[in-house]
Coordinates of C-alpha atoms and ligand atoms in Angstrom, one line a residue:
M1 CA -15.7 58.3 2.9
R2 CA -15.9 54.8 3.9
T3 CA -17.3 54.0 7.3
Y4 CA -15.9 51.3 9.1
L5 CA -17.9 49.7 12.2
V6 CA -15.2 48.0 14.1
T7 CA -16.1 45.9 17.4
G8 CA -13.7 45.3 20.2
G9 CA -11.7 48.1 19.0
A10 CA -10.3 49.1 22.6
G11 CA -8.9 45.4 22.9
F12 CA -5.5 44.2 21.8
I13 CA -5.7 43.5 18.3
G14 CA -8.6 46.0 17.6
S15 CA -6.7 49.2 19.1
N16 CA -3.7 48.2 17.2
Y17 CA -5.9 47.8 13.9
I18 CA -7.4 51.1 14.5
H19 CA -4.1 52.7 14.6
Y20 CA -2.8 50.7 11.6
M21 CA -5.9 52.1 9.5
F22 CA -5.3 55.6 10.7
K23 CA -1.9 55.6 9.9
K24 CA -2.6 54.3 6.3
Y25 CA -5.9 56.2 5.4
D26 CA -5.5 59.0 7.7
N27 CA -8.8 61.0 6.8
E28 CA -10.2 59.1 3.9
I29 CA -12.1 56.8 6.1
R30 CA -14.6 56.8 9.2
I31 CA -14.3 54.7 12.3
I32 CA -16.8 54.0 14.5
N33 CA -15.5 51.6 17.4
V34 CA -17.9 49.7 19.5
D35 CA -16.8 48.0 22.7
V36 CA -18.4 47.3 25.8
L37 CA -14.9 47.8 27.7
T38 CA -15.0 44.7 29.6
Y39 CA -11.6 43.9 31.6
A40 CA -9.7 43.4 28.4
G41 CA -10.9 46.8 26.9
N42 CA -9.2 49.9 27.5
L43 CA -9.5 53.1 26.0
E44 CA -6.1 54.4 27.3
N45 CA -4.7 52.1 24.1
L46 CA -6.5 54.8 21.6
K47 CA -5.6 57.7 23.5
D48 CA -3.7 59.6 20.6
I49 CA -7.1 58.9 18.3
E50 CA -9.8 60.2 20.5
G51 CA -9.4 63.6 19.2
R52 CA -10.0 62.7 15.6
D53 CA -12.9 64.2 13.9
N54 CA -13.2 61.0 11.7
Y55 CA -13.3 58.6 15.0
T56 CA -16.2 57.9 17.6
F57 CA -16.4 55.5 20.2
V58 CA -19.8 54.0 21.3
R59 CA -19.8 52.0 24.7
A60 CA -22.2 49.0 23.6
D61 CA -22.3 45.4 24.4
I62 CA -22.4 43.3 21.1
T63 CA -25.4 41.1 22.6
D64 CA -27.5 44.1 23.2
K65 CA -29.6 44.1 19.9
D66 CA -31.1 47.3 20.1
A67 CA -28.0 49.1 20.6
I68 CA -26.3 47.6 17.8
K69 CA -29.3 48.3 15.6
K70 CA -29.3 52.0 16.8
I71 CA -25.7 52.2 15.2
F72 CA -26.5 50.8 12.0
D73 CA -29.9 53.2 11.7
E74 CA -28.0 56.3 12.9
N75 CA -24.9 55.6 10.3
D76 CA -24.2 54.2 6.9
I77 CA -22.2 51.8 7.2
D78 CA -20.0 50.0 4.9
R79 CA -17.2 47.8 6.2
V80 CA -17.7 45.7 9.7
V81 CA -14.6 44.5 11.0
H82 CA -15.5 42.2 14.3
F83 CA -13.2 41.6 16.7
A84 CA -15.3 41.8 19.7
A85 CA -15.4 38.3 21.9
E86 CA -14.0 37.0 25.1
S87 CA -10.4 35.9 24.0
H88 CA -8.7 34.0 26.9
V89 CA -8.8 30.6 27.3
D90 CA -8.0 30.0 30.6
R91 CA -11.2 32.1 31.7
S92 CA -13.3 30.2 29.2
I93 CA -12.4 27.3 31.1
K94 CA -13.5 28.8 34.3
D95 CA -16.7 30.5 32.9
P96 CA -17.6 28.9 29.6
E97 CA -20.8 30.9 29.5
T98 CA -19.7 34.4 29.2
F99 CA -17.8 33.3 25.8
I100 CA -21.2 31.7 24.8
R101 CA -23.1 34.7 25.4
T102 CA -20.4 37.0 23.5
N103 CA -18.7 35.1 20.8
V104 CA -21.9 33.3 19.9
L105 CA -24.9 35.3 20.5
G106 CA -22.8 38.4 20.2
T107 CA -21.9 37.7 16.5
G108 CA -25.4 36.3 16.0
I109 CA -26.8 39.9 16.7
M110 CA -23.7 41.9 14.7
L111 CA -24.8 39.6 11.8
A112 CA -28.8 40.1 12.0
C113 CA -28.0 44.0 12.3
A114 CA -25.7 44.1 9.4
R115 CA -28.0 42.0 7.3
D116 CA -31.2 44.4 8.5
A117 CA -29.5 47.4 7.2
W118 CA -27.6 46.1 4.1
E119 CA -29.9 43.7 2.7
K120 CA -32.2 44.7 -0.4
E121 CA -35.8 43.6 -1.4
D122 CA -34.5 41.3 -4.2
G123 CA -32.0 39.9 -1.4
T124 CA -28.9 41.5 -2.8
Y125 CA -26.7 43.9 -1.4
P126 CA -25.5 47.6 -2.2
E127 CA -21.6 47.1 -3.8
G128 CA -19.1 47.6 -1.5
K129 CA -20.7 46.5 2.0
K130 CA -18.7 43.9 3.6
F131 CA -18.3 42.0 7.0
L132 CA -15.1 40.6 8.3
H133 CA -15.3 38.1 11.0
V134 CA -12.2 38.0 13.1
S135 CA -11.6 34.2 13.9
T136 CA -8.5 32.2 15.1
D137 CA -6.3 29.1 14.2
E138 CA -7.7 27.3 17.5
V139 CA -10.9 26.2 15.8
Y140 CA -9.0 23.7 14.1
G141 CA -7.7 22.0 17.2
S142 CA -4.3 20.4 18.0
L143 CA -1.6 19.4 15.2
P144 CA 0.8 16.7 16.1
E145 CA 4.4 17.4 16.5
D146 CA 5.0 16.9 12.8
E147 CA 7.0 19.4 11.1
N148 CA 5.0 19.0 7.7
A149 CA 1.5 19.2 9.5
F150 CA -0.6 22.5 9.1
F151 CA -3.5 23.7 9.4
Y152 CA -5.5 24.8 5.9
E153 CA -8.5 26.8 5.3
T154 CA -10.1 23.2 4.2
T155 CA -9.0 21.5 7.7
P156 CA -11.8 20.1 9.5
Y157 CA -12.9 22.3 12.8
S158 CA -11.9 20.0 16.1
P159 CA -12.3 22.8 18.7
H160 CA -11.1 21.7 22.4
S161 CA -11.7 24.4 24.8
P162 CA -14.9 26.5 25.3
Y163 CA -13.1 29.6 23.8
S164 CA -12.1 27.6 20.6
A165 CA -15.7 26.0 20.7
S166 CA -17.3 29.2 20.7
K167 CA -15.1 30.7 17.9
A168 CA -15.7 27.8 15.7
S169 CA -19.5 28.3 16.6
S170 CA -19.3 31.8 15.7
D171 CA -17.7 31.0 12.5
M172 CA -20.2 28.5 11.5
L173 CA -23.0 31.2 11.8
V174 CA -21.3 33.3 9.6
R175 CA -20.9 30.7 7.1
A176 CA -24.5 30.3 7.3
Y177 CA -25.3 33.8 6.4
M178 CA -23.1 33.5 3.8
D179 CA -24.8 30.4 2.2
T180 CA -28.4 31.2 3.2
Y181 CA -28.6 35.2 2.5
H182 CA -25.7 35.7 0.5
F183 CA -24.4 38.0 3.0
P184 CA -21.3 39.7 2.0
A185 CA -18.7 38.0 4.3
N186 CA -15.4 37.1 4.8
I187 CA -13.5 34.9 7.8
T188 CA -9.9 34.8 9.0
N189 CA -8.7 32.5 11.1
C190 CA -5.2 34.0 12.6
S191 CA -2.3 32.2 14.6
N192 CA -1.1 33.8 18.1
N193 CA -0.5 37.6 18.0
Y194 CA 2.1 39.7 20.1
G195 CA 2.7 43.2 20.5
P196 CA 1.9 46.4 22.3
Y197 CA -1.1 46.8 24.5
Q198 CA -1.9 43.0 25.0
F199 CA -3.2 42.2 28.3
P200 CA -0.8 40.6 30.5
E201 CA -2.7 37.5 31.1
K202 CA -1.5 36.2 27.7
L203 CA 1.9 34.3 27.5
I204 CA 4.3 36.9 26.4
P205 CA 3.1 40.3 28.1
L206 CA 2.5 37.9 31.4
M207 CA 6.0 36.6 31.3
I208 CA 7.8 40.4 30.6
N209 CA 5.6 41.7 33.7
N210 CA 6.7 38.9 35.8
A211 CA 10.3 38.9 34.8
L212 CA 10.4 42.8 35.5
K213 CA 9.1 42.3 39.0
G214 CA 11.2 39.2 39.8
K215 CA 8.0 37.0 40.0
K216 CA 7.8 33.3 39.0
L217 CA 7.4 32.6 35.2
P218 CA 4.5 30.0 35.3
V219 CA 5.1 27.4 32.6
Y220 CA 2.1 25.0 31.9
G221 CA 3.0 21.2 31.5
D222 CA 6.5 20.4 30.2
G223 CA 6.5 23.7 28.4
K224 CA 7.0 22.1 24.6
N225 CA 3.7 23.0 23.4
V226 CA 3.9 25.3 20.0
R227 CA 2.2 28.3 18.7
D228 CA 3.0 30.3 15.7
W229 CA 3.6 34.0 16.4
L230 CA 2.4 37.0 14.3
Y231 CA 3.5 40.3 15.2
V232 CA -0.2 42.1 15.4
E233 CA 0.7 44.9 12.9
D234 CA 1.1 42.2 10.3
H235 CA -2.4 40.6 11.3
A236 CA -4.0 44.5 11.0
K237 CA -2.4 44.5 7.6
A238 CA -3.8 41.2 6.4
I239 CA -7.1 42.1 7.8
D240 CA -7.3 45.1 5.6
M241 CA -6.0 43.5 2.9
V242 CA -8.7 40.7 2.7
Q243 CA -11.3 43.2 2.7
E244 CA -9.8 45.3 -0.1
K245 CA -8.2 42.3 -2.2
G246 CA -9.8 39.2 -1.0
R247 CA -12.4 37.1 -2.9
L248 CA -16.1 37.6 -0.8
F249 CA -17.5 34.5 0.9
E250 CA -13.7 33.1 1.2
T251 CA -11.8 32.2 4.4
Y252 CA -8.3 33.0 4.7
N253 CA -5.9 31.7 7.0
I254 CA -3.2 34.3 8.5
G255 CA 0.1 33.1 10.1
G256 CA 4.1 33.7 10.1
H257 CA 5.6 30.2 9.8
N258 CA 7.0 31.2 13.4
E259 CA 6.5 28.3 15.1
K260 CA 8.0 28.3 19.1
Q261 CA 7.8 25.9 21.8
N262 CA 6.5 27.7 24.9
I263 CA 9.9 27.4 26.8
E264 CA 11.9 29.3 23.8
I265 CA 9.7 32.1 24.1
I266 CA 10.2 32.4 27.9
H267 CA 14.2 32.0 27.2
T268 CA 13.9 34.7 24.5
I269 CA 12.1 37.4 26.7
L270 CA 15.0 36.9 29.4
D271 CA 17.7 36.9 27.0
V272 CA 16.2 40.4 25.6
L273 CA 15.3 41.6 28.7
R274 CA 19.1 41.3 29.9
E275 CA 20.1 42.7 26.9
E276 CA 17.9 45.7 26.9
L277 CA 18.1 46.9 30.4
P278 CA 21.2 48.9 31.4
D279 CA 23.6 47.4 34.3
S280 CA 22.4 50.3 36.6
D281 CA 18.8 49.0 37.0
E282 CA 18.4 47.1 39.6
R283 CA 15.4 44.8 38.0
K284 CA 18.2 43.2 36.1
A285 CA 19.9 41.1 39.0
H286 CA 16.7 39.1 39.4
I287 CA 15.9 38.7 35.8
N288 CA 17.1 34.7 35.5
E289 CA 16.3 31.5 34.4
D290 CA 15.3 30.8 38.2
L291 CA 12.1 32.3 38.2
I292 CA 11.1 29.4 35.5
T293 CA 8.5 27.5 37.5
Y294 CA 6.6 24.4 36.1
V295 CA 2.9 24.5 36.7
E296 CA 0.2 21.8 36.3
D297 CA -1.1 22.1 32.9
R298 CA -3.9 23.6 31.0
K299 CA -6.6 21.7 30.8
G300 CA -7.2 20.2 27.7
H301 CA -4.0 22.0 26.2
D302 CA -3.9 22.0 22.5
R303 CA -0.4 20.7 21.7
R304 CA 0.8 22.7 18.1
Y305 CA -0.8 25.2 16.2
A306 CA 0.8 26.0 12.8
I307 CA -0.9 27.9 9.9
A308 CA -0.2 27.3 6.2
P309 CA -0.7 31.0 5.2
D310 CA -0.3 29.8 1.3
K311 CA -3.8 30.8 0.3
I312 CA -3.4 34.6 1.3
K313 CA 0.0 34.7 -0.1
A314 CA -0.9 33.6 -3.4
E315 CA -4.3 35.3 -3.8
I316 CA -3.7 38.8 -1.9
G317 CA 0.2 38.9 -1.7
W318 CA 0.2 39.2 1.9
E319 CA 3.2 37.9 3.9
P320 CA 4.4 38.6 7.5
E321 CA 6.8 41.3 7.5
T322 CA 8.1 41.4 10.9
M323 CA 10.5 38.9 11.9
F324 CA 10.1 37.3 15.3
K325 CA 13.8 38.7 16.6
E326 CA 12.4 42.2 15.8
G327 CA 9.1 41.6 16.9
I328 CA 9.6 40.4 20.3
R329 CA 12.3 43.4 21.1
K330 CA 9.6 46.1 19.7
T331 CA 7.1 44.4 21.9
I332 CA 9.6 44.6 25.0
K333 CA 10.8 48.1 24.6
W334 CA 7.0 49.2 24.0
Y335 CA 6.3 47.5 27.8
F336 CA 9.4 49.1 29.3
E337 CA 8.5 52.7 27.8
N338 CA 4.8 51.9 29.0
L339 CA 5.4 50.6 32.6
Q340 CA 2.3 52.8 33.6
W341 CA 0.0 51.1 31.0
M342 CA 1.0 48.1 32.6
E343 CA 0.5 49.0 36.3
N344 CA -2.7 50.7 35.1
V345 CA -4.5 47.3 33.4
T346 CA -2.4 45.1 36.2
S347 CA -4.3 46.9 39.2
G348 CA -7.8 46.3 40.6
D349 CA -9.7 43.5 38.7
Y350 CA -6.6 41.9 37.0
Q351 CA -4.9 41.1 40.5
K352 CA -8.2 39.3 41.5
Y353 CA -8.0 37.3 38.3
Y354 CA -4.2 36.8 38.9
E355 CA -4.9 35.2 42.4
N356 CA -7.6 33.2 41.2
M357 CA -5.7 31.6 38.2
Y358 CA -2.4 30.8 39.5
G359 CA -3.1 30.6 43.8
S360 CA -4.4 27.6 43.6
K361 CA -2.3 25.9 40.7
K362 CA 0.1 23.4 42.2
E363 CA 4.1 23.7 41.0
I364 CA 5.1 20.2 39.6
Ligands
NAD1 P1 -9.1 41.3 23.7 O1 -9.6 40.3 24.4 O2 -7.6 41.8 23.8 O3 -10.0 42.5 23.3 C1 -11.4 42.2 23.1 C2 -12.5 43.4 23.3 O4 -13.7 42.9 22.9 C3 -12.2 44.2 24.1 O5 -11.7 45.6 24.2 C4 -13.5 44.0 25.2 O6 -13.9 45.1 25.8 C5 -14.3 43.8 23.5 N1 -15.6 43.1 24.2 C6 -15.6 41.9 24.7 N2 -17.0 41.5 25.0 C7 -18.0 42.4 24.5 C8 -19.1 42.6 24.2 N3 -19.9 41.7 24.7 N4 -19.8 43.6 23.7 C9 -18.8 44.8 23.2 N5 -17.3 44.5 23.1 C10 -16.6 43.5 23.8 O7 -8.9 40.2 22.6 P2 -8.0 40.3 21.4 O8 -6.7 39.5 21.6 O9 -7.5 41.9 20.6 O10 -8.7 39.3 20.1 C11 -9.7 39.9 19.1 C12 -10.1 39.0 18.4 O11 -9.1 38.2 17.5 C13 -10.9 38.1 19.2 O12 -12.3 37.8 18.0 C14 -10.4 37.0 19.2 O13 -10.9 35.6 19.0 C15 -9.5 37.2 17.5 N6 -8.1 36.5 17.8 C16 -7.3 36.9 18.6 C17 -6.1 36.5 18.5 C18 -4.7 36.5 19.9 O14 -3.6 36.1 19.3 N7 -5.0 37.4 20.5 C19 -5.5 35.4 17.2 C20 -6.4 35.1 16.7 C21 -7.8 35.7 16.6
DAU2 O1 -4.3 30.8 18.3 C1 -4.6 31.9 18.5 C2 -5.0 32.2 19.9 O2 -3.7 32.7 20.6 C3 -6.4 33.3 20.0 O3 -7.5 32.8 19.3 C4 -6.3 33.8 21.7 O4 -7.6 34.5 21.7 C5 -5.4 33.9 22.3 O5 -5.6 34.0 23.7 C6 -4.2 32.7 22.0 O6 -4.5 31.8 22.9 P1 -3.4 30.6 23.5 O7 -4.1 30.2 24.4 O8 -2.4 30.0 22.4 O9 -2.4 32.1 24.3 P2 -2.1 32.1 25.7 O10 -1.1 33.4 25.5 O11 -3.0 31.9 26.5 O12 -0.9 30.9 25.6 C7 0.1 30.5 24.9 C8 0.4 29.5 25.2 O13 1.4 29.5 26.4 C9 -0.3 28.0 25.5 O14 0.3 27.0 25.1 C10 -0.3 28.2 27.0 C11 1.3 28.7 27.4 N1 1.0 29.6 28.7 C12 0.0 30.5 28.7 C13 0.2 31.3 30.0 C14 -1.0 32.4 30.2 C15 1.8 29.3 30.0 O15 2.5 28.3 29.6 N2 1.9 29.9 31.2 C16 1.0 31.0 31.0 O16 1.1 31.5 32.2

């Protein structure tokens, strides 16, 4: 039975990936989920998985080398899928150091421990050992508003935020391990994900949550920044396919050819909410465009991201399956049906964060 070590599996994409993998492989695989449970890590995301014999949760920090080494010593790990990171750009602007520590040092420690466990005396690695580093399209910087401009695997890195700079650094460490030690790895650079279990600091769940509560919808700058949205399950599938069918040492870009301006996304959310809520629901009365509030722009705000997923399609046969119209409706319905989840994650620390981030933002 193949054993996966998944880092950051209690977060948004990691928990969706674990669900996807058990749905696909059931008892054919074993997963060890290592997560320190920051504000973004939530074991509630995995409550239906907890009872499985082939699933183990270990609370550990990826920057704690002894703890990570112990996991490799005690288990014969075949695959690492490395999600754990600080992931929110706005937080990185307020506090870059936490991002450098987790994303750069943490990745360095994951690589070092995997190499120690896997490398043979002659410098080769046993067949089947693979490390997948989950990264972002933000490392490539910002594209012009030209519909023919895309990010390719060969696009030079040009990160602008402390978040994307820390992810770019971690990608470079993985590349260095591949070049220096012939370490068996892949890097994937994916566009913006959306779907269930996303923490409501990110655009889509934040707007759904605020609209349901009749709170203002804070749009940064002119609202015309473009992101390329991908349903999270399609990302999970792509990661699995890269490990199954991809060529080792290669980078694969993952994206949906689904570019939208932020303001378009917000209008879609308002439309779908109005369609889905019954007339009898009193929240329906306050869900309207008047909630949209333009606020000062994010510092260093990248204008446009757009992935060309040509390589992953040609080499591996992966293509996004969930159309945005369908995915956004599924996502909104999930938040409706999981209001308690939203209440739980928006209480406590998240409230303090929200005040700190938006309390001082000037309306424009
Ligand atoms: P998330 O913030 O929802 O989850 C991150 C998880 O990592 C949390 O469970 C957290 O507890 C854990 N974690 C953080 N620091 C840790 C540490 N020091 N040790 C152990 N665990 C730690 O993030 P996400 O949106 O699910 O993103 C997952 C990965 O995918 C990240 O590497 C991110 O850069 C990348 N990515 C995200 C997107 C996106 O749209 N969200 C797109 C492309 C790539
Ligand atoms: O592109 C992949 C990246 O996508 C991932 O690597 C990151 O981990 C993930 O957080 C995401 O980064 P973004 O900065 O693009 O996502 P976010 O949801 O924070 O913002 C999306 C866009 O919406 C961006 O242009 C900023 C804008 N925005 C965001 C928030 C939270 C607003 O206008 N208002 C808001 O309140």
